PDB file of C-alpha atoms in Angstrom:
ATOM      1  CA  UNK A   1     -18.449 -10.920  58.586  1.00 72.00           C
ATOM      2  CA  UNK A   2     -17.242 -12.630  61.716  1.00 79.00           C
ATOM      3  CA  UNK A   3     -17.826 -14.835  64.720  1.00 80.00           C
ATOM      4  CA  UNK A   4     -17.139 -14.228  68.376  1.00 78.00           C
ATOM      5  CA  UNK A   5     -17.752 -15.718  71.801  1.00 79.00           C
ATOM      6  CA  UNK A   6     -17.060 -14.986  75.460  1.00 79.00           C
ATOM      7  CA  UNK A   7     -14.344 -17.243  76.849  1.00 86.00           C
ATOM      8  CA  UNK A   8     -14.676 -16.205  80.471  1.00 82.00           C
ATOM      9  CA  UNK A   9     -15.570 -13.175  82.529  1.00 84.00           C
ATOM     10  CA  UNK A  10     -14.708  -9.948  80.706  1.00 89.00           C
ATOM     11  CA  UNK A  11     -12.807 -11.633  77.815  1.00 92.00           C
ATOM     12  CA  UNK A  12     -14.097 -12.624  74.382  1.00 90.00           C
ATOM     13  CA  UNK A  13     -12.436 -13.881  71.198  1.00 93.00           C
ATOM     14  CA  UNK A  14     -13.447 -12.920  67.662  1.00 91.00           C
ATOM     15  CA  UNK A  15     -12.495 -13.769  64.099  1.00 94.00           C
ATOM     16  CA  UNK A  16     -13.629 -11.691  61.114  1.00 92.00           C
ATOM     17  CA  UNK A  17     -13.130 -11.256  57.394  1.00 92.00           C
ATOM     18  CA  UNK A  18     -12.292  -7.693  56.366  1.00 88.00           C
ATOM     19  CA  UNK A  19     -12.197  -6.398  52.807  1.00 91.00           C
ATOM     20  CA  UNK A  20     -11.593  -3.006  51.217  1.00 90.00           C
ATOM     21  CA  UNK A  21     -11.001  -2.033  47.582  1.00 95.00           C
ATOM     22  CA  UNK A  22     -10.686   1.595  46.535  1.00 95.00           C
ATOM     23  CA  UNK A  23      -9.555   3.010  43.172  1.00 95.00           C
ATOM     24  CA  UNK A  24      -8.889   6.578  42.121  1.00 94.00           C
ATOM     25  CA  UNK A  25      -7.630   8.224  38.944  1.00 93.00           C
ATOM     26  CA  UNK A  26      -6.262  11.775  38.901  1.00 86.00           C
ATOM     27  CA  UNK A  27      -3.898  14.074  36.998  1.00 85.00           C
ATOM     28  CA  UNK A  28      -0.939  15.912  38.494  1.00 76.00           C
ATOM     29  CA  UNK A  29       2.315  17.389  37.156  1.00 70.00           C
ATOM     30  CA  UNK A  30       1.682  16.294  33.571  1.00 73.00           C
ATOM     31  CA  UNK A  31       0.872  12.661  34.372  1.00 79.00           C
ATOM     32  CA  UNK A  32      -2.271  10.593  34.801  1.00 85.00           C
ATOM     33  CA  UNK A  33      -2.250   8.425  37.913  1.00 87.00           C
ATOM     34  CA  UNK A  34      -4.269   5.256  38.463  1.00 93.00           C
ATOM     35  CA  UNK A  35      -4.157   4.230  42.141  1.00 93.00           C
ATOM     36  CA  UNK A  36      -5.642   1.262  43.990  1.00 95.00           C
ATOM     37  CA  UNK A  37      -5.868   0.217  47.620  1.00 94.00           C
ATOM     38  CA  UNK A  38      -6.665  -3.440  48.346  1.00 95.00           C
ATOM     39  CA  UNK A  39      -7.077  -5.044  51.777  1.00 92.00           C
ATOM     40  CA  UNK A  40      -8.246  -8.662  52.198  1.00 95.00           C
ATOM     41  CA  UNK A  41      -7.712  -9.812  55.776  1.00 94.00           C
ATOM     42  CA  UNK A  42      -8.587 -12.331  58.391  1.00 96.00           C
ATOM     43  CA  UNK A  43      -8.761 -10.548  61.750  1.00 95.00           C
ATOM     44  CA  UNK A  44      -8.132 -12.424  65.016  1.00 96.00           C
ATOM     45  CA  UNK A  45      -9.056 -10.416  68.122  1.00 95.00           C
ATOM     46  CA  UNK A  46      -9.235 -10.694  71.899  1.00 95.00           C
ATOM     47  CA  UNK A  47     -11.559  -8.227  73.644  1.00 94.00           C
ATOM     48  CA  UNK A  48     -11.344  -7.153  77.262  1.00 94.00           C
ATOM     49  CA  UNK A  49     -14.504  -5.502  78.567  1.00 91.00           C
ATOM     50  CA  UNK A  50     -12.868  -3.236  81.142  1.00 84.00           C
ATOM     51  CA  UNK A  51     -15.653  -0.668  81.146  1.00 78.00           C
ATOM     52  CA  UNK A  52     -19.388  -0.775  81.842  1.00 75.00           C
ATOM     53  CA  UNK A  53     -21.849  -0.613  78.986  1.00 77.00           C
ATOM     54  CA  UNK A  54     -20.027  -2.621  76.323  1.00 83.00           C
ATOM     55  CA  UNK A  55     -16.833  -0.565  75.914  1.00 91.00           C
ATOM     56  CA  UNK A  56     -13.732  -2.708  75.416  1.00 92.00           C
ATOM     57  CA  UNK A  57     -10.006  -2.826  74.742  1.00 95.00           C
ATOM     58  CA  UNK A  58      -8.963  -4.994  71.802  1.00 96.00           C
ATOM     59  CA  UNK A  59      -5.685  -6.619  70.796  1.00 97.00           C
ATOM     60  CA  UNK A  60      -5.146  -8.969  67.903  1.00 97.00           C
ATOM     61  CA  UNK A  61      -3.667  -9.517  64.490  1.00 97.00           C
ATOM     62  CA  UNK A  62      -4.650  -9.055  60.860  1.00 96.00           C
ATOM     63  CA  UNK A  63      -3.456 -11.679  58.392  1.00 97.00           C
ATOM     64  CA  UNK A  64      -3.676 -11.290  54.632  1.00 96.00           C
ATOM     65  CA  UNK A  65      -3.061  -8.886  51.776  1.00 95.00           C
ATOM     66  CA  UNK A  66      -2.746  -5.152  52.300  1.00 93.00           C
ATOM     67  CA  UNK A  67      -1.269  -3.184  49.428  1.00 95.00           C
ATOM     68  CA  UNK A  68      -1.380   0.108  47.596  1.00 94.00           C
ATOM     69  CA  UNK A  69      -0.478   0.339  43.909  1.00 95.00           C
ATOM     70  CA  UNK A  70      -0.144   3.172  41.474  1.00 93.00           C
ATOM     71  CA  UNK A  71       0.733   3.732  37.854  1.00 92.00           C
ATOM     72  CA  UNK A  72       1.735   7.017  36.219  1.00 88.00           C
ATOM     73  CA  UNK A  73       1.372   7.588  32.468  1.00 87.00           C
ATOM     74  CA  UNK A  74       2.736  10.781  30.934  1.00 82.00           C
ATOM     75  CA  UNK A  75       0.110  13.197  29.636  1.00 77.00           C
ATOM     76  CA  UNK A  76       2.697  15.623  28.258  1.00 76.00           C
ATOM     77  CA  UNK A  77       5.260  13.117  26.883  1.00 80.00           C
ATOM     78  CA  UNK A  78       7.659  13.127  29.861  1.00 83.00           C
ATOM     79  CA  UNK A  79       7.862  11.567  33.324  1.00 83.00           C
ATOM     80  CA  UNK A  80       9.957  12.752  36.246  1.00 83.00           C
ATOM     81  CA  UNK A  81      12.356  10.326  37.947  1.00 87.00           C
ATOM     82  CA  UNK A  82      14.637  11.567  40.742  1.00 88.00           C
ATOM     83  CA  UNK A  83      13.845  15.184  39.867  1.00 86.00           C
ATOM     84  CA  UNK A  84      14.733  14.888  36.162  1.00 86.00           C
ATOM     85  CA  UNK A  85      12.317  14.622  33.229  1.00 85.00           C
ATOM     86  CA  UNK A  86      12.660  11.824  30.686  1.00 85.00           C
ATOM     87  CA  UNK A  87      10.862  11.170  27.361  1.00 84.00           C
ATOM     88  CA  UNK A  88       7.951   8.882  28.096  1.00 82.00           C
ATOM     89  CA  UNK A  89       5.769   8.515  25.007  1.00 81.00           C
ATOM     90  CA  UNK A  90       3.917   5.242  25.607  1.00 79.00           C
ATOM     91  CA  UNK A  91       5.878   4.592  28.829  1.00 85.00           C
ATOM     92  CA  UNK A  92       4.794   4.383  32.452  1.00 88.00           C
ATOM     93  CA  UNK A  93       6.111   4.113  36.003  1.00 90.00           C
ATOM     94  CA  UNK A  94       4.350   1.916  38.510  1.00 92.00           C
ATOM     95  CA  UNK A  95       4.772   1.630  42.252  1.00 93.00           C
ATOM     96  CA  UNK A  96       3.588  -0.829  44.861  1.00 96.00           C
ATOM     97  CA  UNK A  97       3.648  -0.765  48.656  1.00 95.00           C
ATOM     98  CA  UNK A  98       3.021  -4.071  50.429  1.00 96.00           C
ATOM     99  CA  UNK A  99       2.331  -4.256  54.145  1.00 95.00           C
ATOM    100  CA  UNK A 100       3.451  -7.311  56.163  1.00 95.00           C
ATOM    101  CA  UNK A 101       1.206 -10.376  55.717  1.00 96.00           C
ATOM    102  CA  UNK A 102       0.685 -10.496  59.501  1.00 97.00           C
ATOM    103  CA  UNK A 103       0.513  -7.369  61.653  1.00 97.00           C
ATOM    104  CA  UNK A 104      -0.619  -6.548  65.208  1.00 98.00           C
ATOM    105  CA  UNK A 105      -3.808  -4.591  65.928  1.00 97.00           C
ATOM    106  CA  UNK A 106      -4.553  -2.441  69.008  1.00 98.00           C
ATOM    107  CA  UNK A 107      -7.803  -0.617  69.546  1.00 97.00           C
ATOM    108  CA  UNK A 108     -10.852   0.334  71.546  1.00 96.00           C
ATOM    109  CA  UNK A 109     -14.424  -0.414  70.722  1.00 92.00           C
ATOM    110  CA  UNK A 110     -18.023  -0.838  71.676  1.00 90.00           C
ATOM    111  CA  UNK A 111     -20.270  -3.842  71.217  1.00 83.00           C
ATOM    112  CA  UNK A 112     -19.885  -7.614  70.879  1.00 74.00           C
ATOM    113  CA  UNK A 113     -21.017  -7.842  74.518  1.00 68.00           C
ATOM    114  CA  UNK A 114     -24.597  -9.133  74.218  1.00 61.00           C
ATOM    115  CA  UNK A 115     -25.552 -11.823  76.713  1.00 65.00           C
ATOM    116  CA  UNK A 116     -29.099 -12.204  75.377  1.00 66.00           C
ATOM    117  CA  UNK A 117     -30.326 -13.181  71.922  1.00 77.00           C
ATOM    118  CA  UNK A 118     -30.963 -10.429  69.410  1.00 75.00           C
ATOM    119  CA  UNK A 119     -29.288  -7.729  67.383  1.00 80.00           C
ATOM    120  CA  UNK A 120     -26.777  -5.066  68.300  1.00 80.00           C
ATOM    121  CA  UNK A 121     -24.319  -2.493  67.014  1.00 84.00           C
ATOM    122  CA  UNK A 122     -20.529  -2.522  67.217  1.00 87.00           C
ATOM    123  CA  UNK A 123     -17.741  -0.058  66.468  1.00 91.00           C
ATOM    124  CA  UNK A 124     -13.950  -0.325  66.477  1.00 93.00           C
ATOM    125  CA  UNK A 125     -11.251   2.331  66.382  1.00 97.00           C
ATOM    126  CA  UNK A 126      -7.652   1.164  66.287  1.00 97.00           C
ATOM    127  CA  UNK A 127      -4.365   0.865  64.460  1.00 97.00           C
ATOM    128  CA  UNK A 128      -2.592  -1.863  62.522  1.00 95.00           C
ATOM    129  CA  UNK A 129       1.140  -1.656  63.178  1.00 96.00           C
ATOM    130  CA  UNK A 130       3.709  -2.425  60.476  1.00 94.00           C
ATOM    131  CA  UNK A 131       5.748  -0.703  57.788  1.00 93.00           C
ATOM    132  CA  UNK A 132       5.274  -1.412  54.101  1.00 94.00           C
ATOM    133  CA  UNK A 133       7.933  -2.345  51.580  1.00 96.00           C
ATOM    134  CA  UNK A 134       7.756  -0.173  48.462  1.00 95.00           C
ATOM    135  CA  UNK A 135       8.979  -0.802  44.946  1.00 95.00           C
ATOM    136  CA  UNK A 136       9.251   1.344  41.792  1.00 93.00           C
ATOM    137  CA  UNK A 137       8.300  -0.479  38.570  1.00 93.00           C
ATOM    138  CA  UNK A 138       9.372   1.530  35.491  1.00 92.00           C
ATOM    139  CA  UNK A 139       8.590   0.320  31.986  1.00 90.00           C
ATOM    140  CA  UNK A 140      11.627  -0.729  29.934  1.00 90.00           C
ATOM    141  CA  UNK A 141      11.885   2.555  27.998  1.00 88.00           C
ATOM    142  CA  UNK A 142      11.865   4.696  31.156  1.00 88.00           C
ATOM    143  CA  UNK A 143      14.346   2.387  32.905  1.00 88.00           C
ATOM    144  CA  UNK A 144      16.768   2.757  29.957  1.00 89.00           C
ATOM    145  CA  UNK A 145      16.312   6.531  29.610  1.00 88.00           C
ATOM    146  CA  UNK A 146      16.496   7.321  33.330  1.00 89.00           C
ATOM    147  CA  UNK A 147      19.456   5.035  34.248  1.00 89.00           C
ATOM    148  CA  UNK A 148      19.636   2.634  37.166  1.00 91.00           C
ATOM    149  CA  UNK A 149      21.136   5.305  39.453  1.00 93.00           C
ATOM    150  CA  UNK A 150      18.061   7.547  39.022  1.00 92.00           C
ATOM    151  CA  UNK A 151      15.684   4.589  39.459  1.00 93.00           C
ATOM    152  CA  UNK A 152      17.530   3.569  42.669  1.00 94.00           C
ATOM    153  CA  UNK A 153      17.384   7.148  44.008  1.00 94.00           C
ATOM    154  CA  UNK A 154      13.629   7.314  43.299  1.00 91.00           C
ATOM    155  CA  UNK A 155      13.209   3.894  44.963  1.00 93.00           C
ATOM    156  CA  UNK A 156      14.976   5.171  48.124  1.00 95.00           C
ATOM    157  CA  UNK A 157      12.827   8.327  48.138  1.00 93.00           C
ATOM    158  CA  UNK A 158       9.641   6.269  47.867  1.00 92.00           C
ATOM    159  CA  UNK A 159      10.738   3.853  50.613  1.00 95.00           C
ATOM    160  CA  UNK A 160      11.686   6.777  52.887  1.00 95.00           C
ATOM    161  CA  UNK A 161       8.196   8.253  52.383  1.00 92.00           C
ATOM    162  CA  UNK A 162       6.511   4.918  53.070  1.00 93.00           C
ATOM    163  CA  UNK A 163       8.666   4.355  56.201  1.00 94.00           C
ATOM    164  CA  UNK A 164       7.011   7.389  57.820  1.00 94.00           C
ATOM    165  CA  UNK A 165       3.789   5.364  58.020  1.00 91.00           C
ATOM    166  CA  UNK A 166       4.493   2.983  60.912  1.00 93.00           C
ATOM    167  CA  UNK A 167       0.805   2.234  61.524  1.00 93.00           C
ATOM    168  CA  UNK A 168      -2.483   2.944  59.809  1.00 91.00           C
ATOM    169  CA  UNK A 169      -5.917   3.582  61.329  1.00 92.00           C
ATOM    170  CA  UNK A 170      -8.863   1.220  61.222  1.00 91.00           C
ATOM    171  CA  UNK A 171     -12.469   2.297  61.737  1.00 92.00           C
ATOM    172  CA  UNK A 172     -15.183  -0.344  61.649  1.00 89.00           C
ATOM    173  CA  UNK A 173     -18.891  -0.188  62.367  1.00 89.00           C
ATOM    174  CA  UNK A 174     -21.439  -2.873  61.948  1.00 85.00           C
ATOM    175  CA  UNK A 175     -24.416  -4.891  62.954  1.00 80.00           C
ATOM    176  CA  UNK A 176     -24.219  -7.970  65.175  1.00 76.00           C
ATOM    177  CA  UNK A 177     -26.636 -10.728  66.022  1.00 74.00           C
ATOM    178  CA  UNK A 178     -26.504 -13.118  68.969  1.00 73.00           C
ATOM    179  CA  UNK A 179     -28.156 -16.525  68.397  1.00 71.00           C
TER     180      UNK A 179
END
């Protein structure tokens, strides 16, 4: 849901609320994984209608919560940390990746250009720029069995993997109405 208005010539400003929650459970390598993706943002955008027919360039920012979490529980009695297996009966290892609270957005789109009253369609394709900070969260039993050195090595490996994602794509489509 959002609001927008032309501020002069080919430029308009918009604000919108954007929400996404996705969960998935799966099994791999003797563990059951419970993963969640949660985005709750306020988007602030400036549109430049450089092309005929409603096509536009968009720049802006997203402000809010963007995070991915996961939790692994051993199915076979062990969990792997830093390439070594450790007894894990009743234990788990969690992980969280948090994106910056404020991040820039660049994109292209169609719509939000109506000059007359009525309904319309809009679409956005763009990227939010910003690297996440990741953290490993082992339960007490795993932390003791694996040692801090193994936990730290696994933490570095996770952060290195997350650092490869410098931006993530955004695709939005919707319905608009001009009063």
